[in-house]
Amino acid sequence: MKFLIACMMISCMAVSAQAADLGDVVKLAAGVNGAWFDGTTTAFNADFEAGGNAAASLSPHLSWVGAAYYGFDHSYFRWSTGGRVTVTDTENPNFSVGLGIQYHGASEAELKPAEWAPDASFGWLPAPDRWPALAVIGQAGYGLETNRTRAILGLRYRIKL
Amino acid sequence: MTILDLLLKAAGAPVARLIEVLEAAAVKAPDLAGEIGGIVAALKSAASTENLVKLASELPAEIANIARGKLAPRDHPRDLA
């Protein structure tokens, strides 16, 4: 399964570069999160993070997503990349829910090992007319190796390409 | 593991945890309870088995189009999560 997902992500990235309008496919955002890590093996219960996201929307339902964030309280760096499926109306640009799987890595032992984690996420534009670039997001994932859950709530500012 | 298996795994513990976090946020920010309630309802509805079974049947065609280089991007705010 890891091989299949890796192949899918590589082909997704390769074909996204061929898109006629890169701005429609590729999305970038800067953001901040409140982050909560659960489980018996982590001393990092909660943190405040800042970082960025990149995504490539490849079809009405499928996207490649990636993120890198720095946790200020415990001085860690973590990253994730994977695939996501939109499970709500694909024509609604102001709210959507996604289910998917990402590979998560981190700089600190408390957040390791790196592992695959199925996740659920949402994005919501609270004022699309006044602040079209500002989104409220949330995500929770479940580590397949450690059985730990992690959750974030945050804000994103979309950077126009 | 099939696409449906993966969707069902993501719709289990992750959705439950996300709802838990949102409900805790609604308690701390009662002014936002209405909006948060709407998001929780959408999460529950989207994660229903019926919705996921229907969706899983549509995905192979989309994957085939991507493999052929035929992209059909959409604007999803959840891409930024």
PDB file of C-alpha atoms in Angstrom:
ATOM      1  CA  MET A   1       0.000   0.000   0.000  1.00  0.00           C
ATOM      2  CA  LYS A   2       2.873   2.383   0.818  1.00  0.00           C
ATOM      3  CA  PHE A   3       4.296   1.731  -2.641  1.00  0.00           C
ATOM      4  CA  LEU A   4       0.952   2.451  -4.319  1.00  0.00           C
ATOM      5  CA  ILE A   5       0.502   5.715  -2.429  1.00  0.00           C
ATOM      6  CA  ALA A   6       4.090   6.779  -3.138  1.00  0.00           C
ATOM      7  CA  CYS A   7       3.589   6.058  -6.867  1.00  0.00           C
ATOM      8  CA  MET A   8       0.322   7.987  -6.848  1.00  0.00           C
ATOM      9  CA  MET A   9       1.910  11.015  -5.179  1.00  0.00           C
ATOM     10  CA  ILE A  10       4.888  11.063  -7.539  1.00  0.00           C
ATOM     11  CA  SER A  11       2.665  10.817 -10.617  1.00  0.00           C
ATOM     12  CA  CYS A  12       0.358  13.483  -9.161  1.00  0.00           C
ATOM     13  CA  MET A  13       3.236  15.905  -8.721  1.00  0.00           C
ATOM     14  CA  ALA A  14       4.603  15.131 -12.173  1.00  0.00           C
ATOM     15  CA  VAL A  15       1.336  15.727 -14.008  1.00  0.00           C
ATOM     16  CA  SER A  16       0.453  18.812 -11.991  1.00  0.00           C
ATOM     17  CA  ALA A  17       3.506  20.500 -13.465  1.00  0.00           C
ATOM     18  CA  GLN A  18       1.969  19.992 -16.940  1.00  0.00           C
ATOM     19  CA  ALA A  19      -1.235  21.821 -16.071  1.00  0.00           C
ATOM     20  CA  ALA A  20      -2.201  24.694 -18.313  1.00  0.00           C
ATOM     21  CA  ASP A  21      -2.868  27.048 -15.413  1.00  0.00           C
ATOM     22  CA  LEU A  22      -0.609  26.254 -12.506  1.00  0.00           C
ATOM     23  CA  GLY A  23      -2.506  28.683 -10.264  1.00  0.00           C
ATOM     24  CA  ASP A  24      -5.661  26.552 -10.508  1.00  0.00           C
ATOM     25  CA  VAL A  25      -3.835  23.395  -9.471  1.00  0.00           C
ATOM     26  CA  VAL A  26      -1.224  24.468  -6.944  1.00  0.00           C
ATOM     27  CA  LYS A  27      -2.171  26.229  -3.710  1.00  0.00           C
ATOM     28  CA  LEU A  28       0.131  27.680  -1.091  1.00  0.00           C
ATOM     29  CA  ALA A  29      -0.751  29.030   2.337  1.00  0.00           C
ATOM     30  CA  ALA A  30       0.916  30.338   5.460  1.00  0.00           C
ATOM     31  CA  GLY A  31      -0.698  29.409   8.744  1.00  0.00           C
ATOM     32  CA  VAL A  32      -0.830  29.049  12.502  1.00  0.00           C
ATOM     33  CA  ASN A  33      -2.187  26.135  14.533  1.00  0.00           C
ATOM     34  CA  GLY A  34      -3.095  25.056  17.995  1.00  0.00           C
ATOM     35  CA  ALA A  35      -1.857  21.456  18.093  1.00  0.00           C
ATOM     36  CA  TRP A  36      -2.755  18.611  20.441  1.00  0.00           C
ATOM     37  CA  PHE A  37      -0.861  15.321  20.584  1.00  0.00           C
ATOM     38  CA  ASP A  38      -2.328  12.361  22.453  1.00  0.00           C
ATOM     39  CA  GLY A  39      -0.866   9.089  23.633  1.00  0.00           C
ATOM     40  CA  THR A  40       1.384   7.644  26.264  1.00  0.00           C
ATOM     41  CA  THR A  41       4.649   8.107  24.406  1.00  0.00           C
ATOM     42  CA  THR A  42       4.636  11.841  23.907  1.00  0.00           C
ATOM     43  CA  ALA A  43       5.470  14.560  26.386  1.00  0.00           C
ATOM     44  CA  PHE A  44       4.162  17.129  23.914  1.00  0.00           C
ATOM     45  CA  ASN A  45       0.532  17.565  24.846  1.00  0.00           C
ATOM     46  CA  ALA A  46      -0.145  20.867  23.171  1.00  0.00           C
ATOM     47  CA  ASP A  47       1.710  23.522  21.271  1.00  0.00           C
ATOM     48  CA  PHE A  48       1.405  26.622  19.109  1.00  0.00           C
ATOM     49  CA  GLU A  49       2.713  26.194  15.568  1.00  0.00           C
ATOM     50  CA  ALA A  50       3.460  28.352  12.533  1.00  0.00           C
ATOM     51  CA  GLY A  51       4.397  27.219   9.060  1.00  0.00           C
ATOM     52  CA  GLY A  52       3.078  26.607   5.582  1.00  0.00           C
ATOM     53  CA  ASN A  53       1.031  24.317   3.371  1.00  0.00           C
ATOM     54  CA  ALA A  54       1.190  23.314  -0.274  1.00  0.00           C
ATOM     55  CA  ALA A  55      -1.461  21.412  -2.198  1.00  0.00           C
ATOM     56  CA  ALA A  56      -2.206  20.311  -5.737  1.00  0.00           C
ATOM     57  CA  SER A  57      -5.860  19.846  -6.683  1.00  0.00           C
ATOM     58  CA  LEU A  58      -5.752  17.139  -9.361  1.00  0.00           C
ATOM     59  CA  SER A  59      -9.378  16.135  -9.888  1.00  0.00           C
ATOM     60  CA  PRO A  60     -12.767  17.130  -8.438  1.00  0.00           C
ATOM     61  CA  HIS A  61     -12.172  14.907  -5.400  1.00  0.00           C
ATOM     62  CA  LEU A  62      -8.427  14.170  -5.232  1.00  0.00           C
ATOM     63  CA  SER A  63      -5.575  16.351  -4.025  1.00  0.00           C
ATOM     64  CA  TRP A  64      -1.969  15.965  -3.014  1.00  0.00           C
ATOM     65  CA  VAL A  65      -1.242  17.894   0.202  1.00  0.00           C
ATOM     66  CA  GLY A  66       1.854  18.728   2.225  1.00  0.00           C
ATOM     67  CA  ALA A  67       2.722  20.868   5.238  1.00  0.00           C
ATOM     68  CA  ALA A  68       5.672  21.884   7.391  1.00  0.00           C
ATOM     69  CA  TYR A  69       5.210  23.493  10.814  1.00  0.00           C
ATOM     70  CA  TYR A  70       7.388  24.662  13.716  1.00  0.00           C
ATOM     71  CA  GLY A  71       6.176  24.235  17.305  1.00  0.00           C
ATOM     72  CA  PHE A  72       7.221  27.173  19.455  1.00  0.00           C
ATOM     73  CA  ASP A  73       6.676  25.822  22.953  1.00  0.00           C
ATOM     74  CA  HIS A  74       8.633  22.563  22.524  1.00  0.00           C
ATOM     75  CA  SER A  75      10.901  23.742  19.671  1.00  0.00           C
ATOM     76  CA  TYR A  76      10.104  21.025  17.158  1.00  0.00           C
ATOM     77  CA  PHE A  77       9.724  20.850  13.424  1.00  0.00           C
ATOM     78  CA  ARG A  78       7.202  18.495  11.866  1.00  0.00           C
ATOM     79  CA  TRP A  79       6.101  17.780   8.308  1.00  0.00           C
ATOM     80  CA  SER A  80       3.525  15.691   6.496  1.00  0.00           C
ATOM     81  CA  THR A  81       2.613  14.761   2.943  1.00  0.00           C
ATOM     82  CA  GLY A  82      -0.079  12.591   1.424  1.00  0.00           C
ATOM     83  CA  GLY A  83      -3.329  12.363  -0.481  1.00  0.00           C
ATOM     84  CA  ARG A  84      -6.792  13.658   0.344  1.00  0.00           C
ATOM     85  CA  VAL A  85     -10.310  13.008  -0.969  1.00  0.00           C
ATOM     86  CA  THR A  86     -13.029  15.652  -0.774  1.00  0.00           C
ATOM     87  CA  VAL A  87     -16.143  14.033   0.693  1.00  0.00           C
ATOM     88  CA  THR A  88     -18.452  17.067   0.499  1.00  0.00           C
ATOM     89  CA  ASP A  89     -19.720  19.131  -2.463  1.00  0.00           C
ATOM     90  CA  THR A  90     -16.712  19.582  -4.757  1.00  0.00           C
ATOM     91  CA  GLU A  91     -18.183  22.789  -6.239  1.00  0.00           C
ATOM     92  CA  ASN A  92     -18.335  24.640  -2.908  1.00  0.00           C
ATOM     93  CA  PRO A  93     -15.217  26.845  -2.631  1.00  0.00           C
ATOM     94  CA  ASN A  94     -16.113  28.051   0.876  1.00  0.00           C
ATOM     95  CA  PHE A  95     -16.388  24.815   2.844  1.00  0.00           C
ATOM     96  CA  SER A  96     -15.144  21.281   2.390  1.00  0.00           C
ATOM     97  CA  VAL A  97     -14.364  18.147   4.334  1.00  0.00           C
ATOM     98  CA  GLY A  98     -11.595  15.775   3.315  1.00  0.00           C
ATOM     99  CA  LEU A  99     -10.513  12.262   4.266  1.00  0.00           C
ATOM    100  CA  GLY A 100      -7.109  10.897   3.395  1.00  0.00           C
ATOM    101  CA  ILE A 101      -3.765   9.612   4.548  1.00  0.00           C
ATOM    102  CA  GLN A 102      -0.456  11.372   5.166  1.00  0.00           C
ATOM    103  CA  TYR A 103       3.056  10.354   6.106  1.00  0.00           C
ATOM    104  CA  HIS A 104       4.150  12.339   9.176  1.00  0.00           C
ATOM    105  CA  GLY A 105       7.713  13.077  10.255  1.00  0.00           C
ATOM    106  CA  ALA A 106       9.213  15.241  13.007  1.00  0.00           C
ATOM    107  CA  SER A 107      12.510  16.460  14.386  1.00  0.00           C
ATOM    108  CA  GLU A 108      12.024  15.418  18.015  1.00  0.00           C
ATOM    109  CA  ALA A 109      11.937  11.938  19.539  1.00  0.00           C
ATOM    110  CA  GLU A 110       8.656  12.672  21.339  1.00  0.00           C
ATOM    111  CA  LEU A 111       6.869  13.005  17.997  1.00  0.00           C
ATOM    112  CA  LYS A 112       8.544  10.021  16.310  1.00  0.00           C
ATOM    113  CA  PRO A 113       8.483   7.497  14.734  1.00  0.00           C
ATOM    114  CA  ALA A 114       7.540   8.759  11.305  1.00  0.00           C
ATOM    115  CA  GLU A 115       4.373   6.976  10.280  1.00  0.00           C
ATOM    116  CA  TRP A 116       1.344   6.907   8.015  1.00  0.00           C
ATOM    117  CA  ALA A 117      -1.791   8.369   9.540  1.00  0.00           C
ATOM    118  CA  PRO A 118      -5.318   8.404   8.052  1.00  0.00           C
ATOM    119  CA  ASP A 119      -6.825  11.823   8.679  1.00  0.00           C
ATOM    120  CA  ALA A 120      -9.961  13.907   8.524  1.00  0.00           C
ATOM    121  CA  SER A 121      -9.895  17.623   7.844  1.00  0.00           C
ATOM    122  CA  PHE A 122     -12.110  20.576   7.068  1.00  0.00           C
ATOM    123  CA  GLY A 123     -11.570  24.033   5.637  1.00  0.00           C
ATOM    124  CA  TRP A 124     -14.009  26.918   5.989  1.00  0.00           C
ATOM    125  CA  LEU A 125     -13.909  30.468   4.668  1.00  0.00           C
ATOM    126  CA  PRO A 126     -15.809  32.428   7.351  1.00  0.00           C
ATOM    127  CA  ALA A 127     -16.029  35.651   5.295  1.00  0.00           C
ATOM    128  CA  PRO A 128     -15.328  34.859   1.638  1.00  0.00           C
ATOM    129  CA  ASP A 129     -16.398  38.329   0.441  1.00  0.00           C
ATOM    130  CA  ARG A 130     -14.317  40.350   2.892  1.00  0.00           C
ATOM    131  CA  TRP A 131     -11.356  38.000   3.428  1.00  0.00           C
ATOM    132  CA  PRO A 132     -11.288  35.505   0.557  1.00  0.00           C
ATOM    133  CA  ALA A 133      -7.768  34.357   1.415  1.00  0.00           C
ATOM    134  CA  LEU A 134      -8.483  33.539   5.059  1.00  0.00           C
ATOM    135  CA  ALA A 135      -9.593  30.019   6.050  1.00  0.00           C
ATOM    136  CA  VAL A 136     -10.315  28.290   9.345  1.00  0.00           C
ATOM    137  CA  ILE A 137      -9.074  24.713   9.290  1.00  0.00           C
ATOM    138  CA  GLY A 138      -9.106  21.634  11.467  1.00  0.00           C
ATOM    139  CA  GLN A 139      -7.555  18.228  11.142  1.00  0.00           C
ATOM    140  CA  ALA A 140      -7.161  15.045  13.167  1.00  0.00           C
ATOM    141  CA  GLY A 141      -5.108  11.978  12.301  1.00  0.00           C
ATOM    142  CA  TYR A 142      -4.518   8.538  13.748  1.00  0.00           C
ATOM    143  CA  GLY A 143      -1.033   6.991  13.551  1.00  0.00           C
ATOM    144  CA  LEU A 144      -1.138   3.464  12.146  1.00  0.00           C
ATOM    145  CA  GLU A 145       2.077   2.477  13.951  1.00  0.00           C
ATOM    146  CA  THR A 146       1.759   4.255  17.296  1.00  0.00           C
ATOM    147  CA  ASN A 147      -2.060   4.489  17.570  1.00  0.00           C
ATOM    148  CA  ARG A 148      -1.562   8.096  18.656  1.00  0.00           C
ATOM    149  CA  THR A 149      -3.975  10.788  17.569  1.00  0.00           C
ATOM    150  CA  ARG A 150      -2.997  14.328  16.709  1.00  0.00           C
ATOM    151  CA  ALA A 151      -5.311  17.249  16.087  1.00  0.00           C
ATOM    152  CA  ILE A 152      -4.935  20.831  14.943  1.00  0.00           C
ATOM    153  CA  LEU A 153      -7.205  23.846  14.686  1.00  0.00           C
ATOM    154  CA  GLY A 154      -5.823  26.827  12.849  1.00  0.00           C
ATOM    155  CA  LEU A 155      -5.959  29.708  10.412  1.00  0.00           C
ATOM    156  CA  ARG A 156      -4.587  29.776   6.865  1.00  0.00           C
ATOM    157  CA  TYR A 157      -3.764  32.712   4.630  1.00  0.00           C
ATOM    158  CA  ARG A 158      -3.737  31.648   1.014  1.00  0.00           C
ATOM    159  CA  ILE A 159      -0.871  33.006  -1.063  1.00  0.00           C
ATOM    160  CA  LYS A 160      -1.912  33.743  -4.644  1.00  0.00           C
ATOM    161  CA  LEU A 161       0.441  32.365  -7.283  1.00  0.00           C
TER     162      LEU A 161
ATOM    163  CA  MET B   1      -6.366  -2.101   1.236  1.00  0.00           C
ATOM    164  CA  THR B   2      -8.996  -0.617  -1.105  1.00  0.00           C
ATOM    165  CA  ILE B   3      -9.891   3.062  -1.472  1.00  0.00           C
ATOM    166  CA  LEU B   4     -13.063   2.383   0.512  1.00  0.00           C
ATOM    167  CA  ASP B   5     -11.044   0.754   3.338  1.00  0.00           C
ATOM    168  CA  LEU B   6      -8.845   3.833   3.485  1.00  0.00           C
ATOM    169  CA  LEU B   7     -11.812   6.213   3.529  1.00  0.00           C
ATOM    170  CA  LEU B   8     -13.489   4.187   6.283  1.00  0.00           C
ATOM    171  CA  LYS B   9     -10.301   4.239   8.381  1.00  0.00           C
ATOM    172  CA  ALA B  10     -10.070   8.027   7.969  1.00  0.00           C
ATOM    173  CA  ALA B  11     -13.747   8.374   8.831  1.00  0.00           C
ATOM    174  CA  GLY B  12     -13.330   6.483  12.122  1.00  0.00           C
ATOM    175  CA  ALA B  13     -10.972   7.678  14.862  1.00  0.00           C
ATOM    176  CA  PRO B  14      -9.815  10.870  13.024  1.00  0.00           C
ATOM    177  CA  VAL B  15     -13.368  12.173  12.545  1.00  0.00           C
ATOM    178  CA  ALA B  16     -14.243  11.303  16.157  1.00  0.00           C
ATOM    179  CA  ARG B  17     -11.141  13.143  17.435  1.00  0.00           C
ATOM    180  CA  LEU B  18     -11.804  16.180  15.242  1.00  0.00           C
ATOM    181  CA  ILE B  19     -15.374  16.401  16.524  1.00  0.00           C
ATOM    182  CA  GLU B  20     -14.061  16.116  20.103  1.00  0.00           C
ATOM    183  CA  VAL B  21     -11.665  19.041  19.545  1.00  0.00           C
ATOM    184  CA  LEU B  22     -14.389  21.135  17.882  1.00  0.00           C
ATOM    185  CA  GLU B  23     -16.829  20.488  20.713  1.00  0.00           C
ATOM    186  CA  ALA B  24     -14.174  21.521  23.248  1.00  0.00           C
ATOM    187  CA  ALA B  25     -13.639  24.710  21.218  1.00  0.00           C
ATOM    188  CA  ALA B  26     -17.409  25.390  21.239  1.00  0.00           C
ATOM    189  CA  VAL B  27     -17.410  25.217  25.039  1.00  0.00           C
ATOM    190  CA  LYS B  28     -14.527  27.708  25.261  1.00  0.00           C
ATOM    191  CA  ALA B  29     -16.009  30.025  22.608  1.00  0.00           C
ATOM    192  CA  PRO B  30     -19.809  29.852  22.986  1.00  0.00           C
ATOM    193  CA  ASP B  31     -20.253  32.700  20.477  1.00  0.00           C
ATOM    194  CA  LEU B  32     -18.989  30.337  17.789  1.00  0.00           C
ATOM    195  CA  ALA B  33     -21.105  27.357  18.904  1.00  0.00           C
ATOM    196  CA  GLY B  34     -23.525  27.762  15.969  1.00  0.00           C
ATOM    197  CA  GLU B  35     -20.798  27.727  13.320  1.00  0.00           C
ATOM    198  CA  ILE B  36     -18.967  24.876  15.038  1.00  0.00           C
ATOM    199  CA  GLY B  37     -22.215  22.883  15.276  1.00  0.00           C
ATOM    200  CA  GLY B  38     -22.618  23.240  11.496  1.00  0.00           C
ATOM    201  CA  ILE B  39     -19.085  21.956  10.887  1.00  0.00           C
ATOM    202  CA  VAL B  40     -19.648  18.985  13.220  1.00  0.00           C
ATOM    203  CA  ALA B  41     -22.901  18.111  11.412  1.00  0.00           C
ATOM    204  CA  ALA B  42     -21.127  18.291   8.035  1.00  0.00           C
ATOM    205  CA  LEU B  43     -18.326  16.033   9.308  1.00  0.00           C
ATOM    206  CA  LYS B  44     -20.793  13.420  10.546  1.00  0.00           C
ATOM    207  CA  SER B  45     -22.803  13.467   7.327  1.00  0.00           C
ATOM    208  CA  ALA B  46     -19.723  13.358   5.062  1.00  0.00           C
ATOM    209  CA  ALA B  47     -18.235  10.425   6.990  1.00  0.00           C
ATOM    210  CA  SER B  48     -21.359   8.266   6.652  1.00  0.00           C
ATOM    211  CA  THR B  49     -20.740   4.849   5.103  1.00  0.00           C
ATOM    212  CA  GLU B  50     -23.351   5.474   2.356  1.00  0.00           C
ATOM    213  CA  ASN B  51     -21.576   8.647   1.248  1.00  0.00           C
ATOM    214  CA  LEU B  52     -18.168   6.957   1.256  1.00  0.00           C
ATOM    215  CA  VAL B  53     -19.347   3.891  -0.700  1.00  0.00           C
ATOM    216  CA  LYS B  54     -20.810   6.170  -3.392  1.00  0.00           C
ATOM    217  CA  LEU B  55     -17.658   8.283  -3.473  1.00  0.00           C
ATOM    218  CA  ALA B  56     -15.297   5.294  -3.669  1.00  0.00           C
ATOM    219  CA  SER B  57     -17.048   4.174  -6.853  1.00  0.00           C
ATOM    220  CA  GLU B  58     -16.328   7.520  -8.539  1.00  0.00           C
ATOM    221  CA  LEU B  59     -12.620   7.693  -7.682  1.00  0.00           C
ATOM    222  CA  PRO B  60     -11.117   5.100 -10.085  1.00  0.00           C
ATOM    223  CA  ALA B  61     -12.237   7.198 -13.090  1.00  0.00           C
ATOM    224  CA  GLU B  62     -10.651  10.308 -11.564  1.00  0.00           C
ATOM    225  CA  ILE B  63      -7.398   8.429 -10.862  1.00  0.00           C
ATOM    226  CA  ALA B  64      -7.341   7.235 -14.483  1.00  0.00           C
ATOM    227  CA  ASN B  65      -7.771  10.815 -15.712  1.00  0.00           C
ATOM    228  CA  ILE B  66      -4.939  12.021 -13.485  1.00  0.00           C
ATOM    229  CA  ALA B  67      -2.690   9.231 -14.801  1.00  0.00           C
ATOM    230  CA  ARG B  68      -3.498  10.429 -18.341  1.00  0.00           C
ATOM    231  CA  GLY B  69      -2.518  13.986 -17.379  1.00  0.00           C
ATOM    232  CA  LYS B  70      -6.115  15.260 -17.560  1.00  0.00           C
ATOM    233  CA  LEU B  71      -6.454  17.451 -14.491  1.00  0.00           C
ATOM    234  CA  ALA B  72      -9.710  18.981 -13.264  1.00  0.00           C
ATOM    235  CA  PRO B  73      -8.716  21.105 -10.255  1.00  0.00           C
ATOM    236  CA  ARG B  74     -11.223  22.516  -7.789  1.00  0.00           C
ATOM    237  CA  ASP B  75     -10.990  25.142  -5.067  1.00  0.00           C
ATOM    238  CA  HIS B  76     -11.156  23.230  -1.773  1.00  0.00           C
ATOM    239  CA  PRO B  77     -10.389  25.087   1.454  1.00  0.00           C
ATOM    240  CA  ARG B  78      -9.648  21.729   3.115  1.00  0.00           C
ATOM    241  CA  ASP B  79      -6.539  21.477   0.878  1.00  0.00           C
ATOM    242  CA  LEU B  80      -4.964  24.065   3.175  1.00  0.00           C
ATOM    243  CA  ALA B  81      -5.472  22.075   6.409  1.00  0.00           C
TER     244      ALA B  81
END
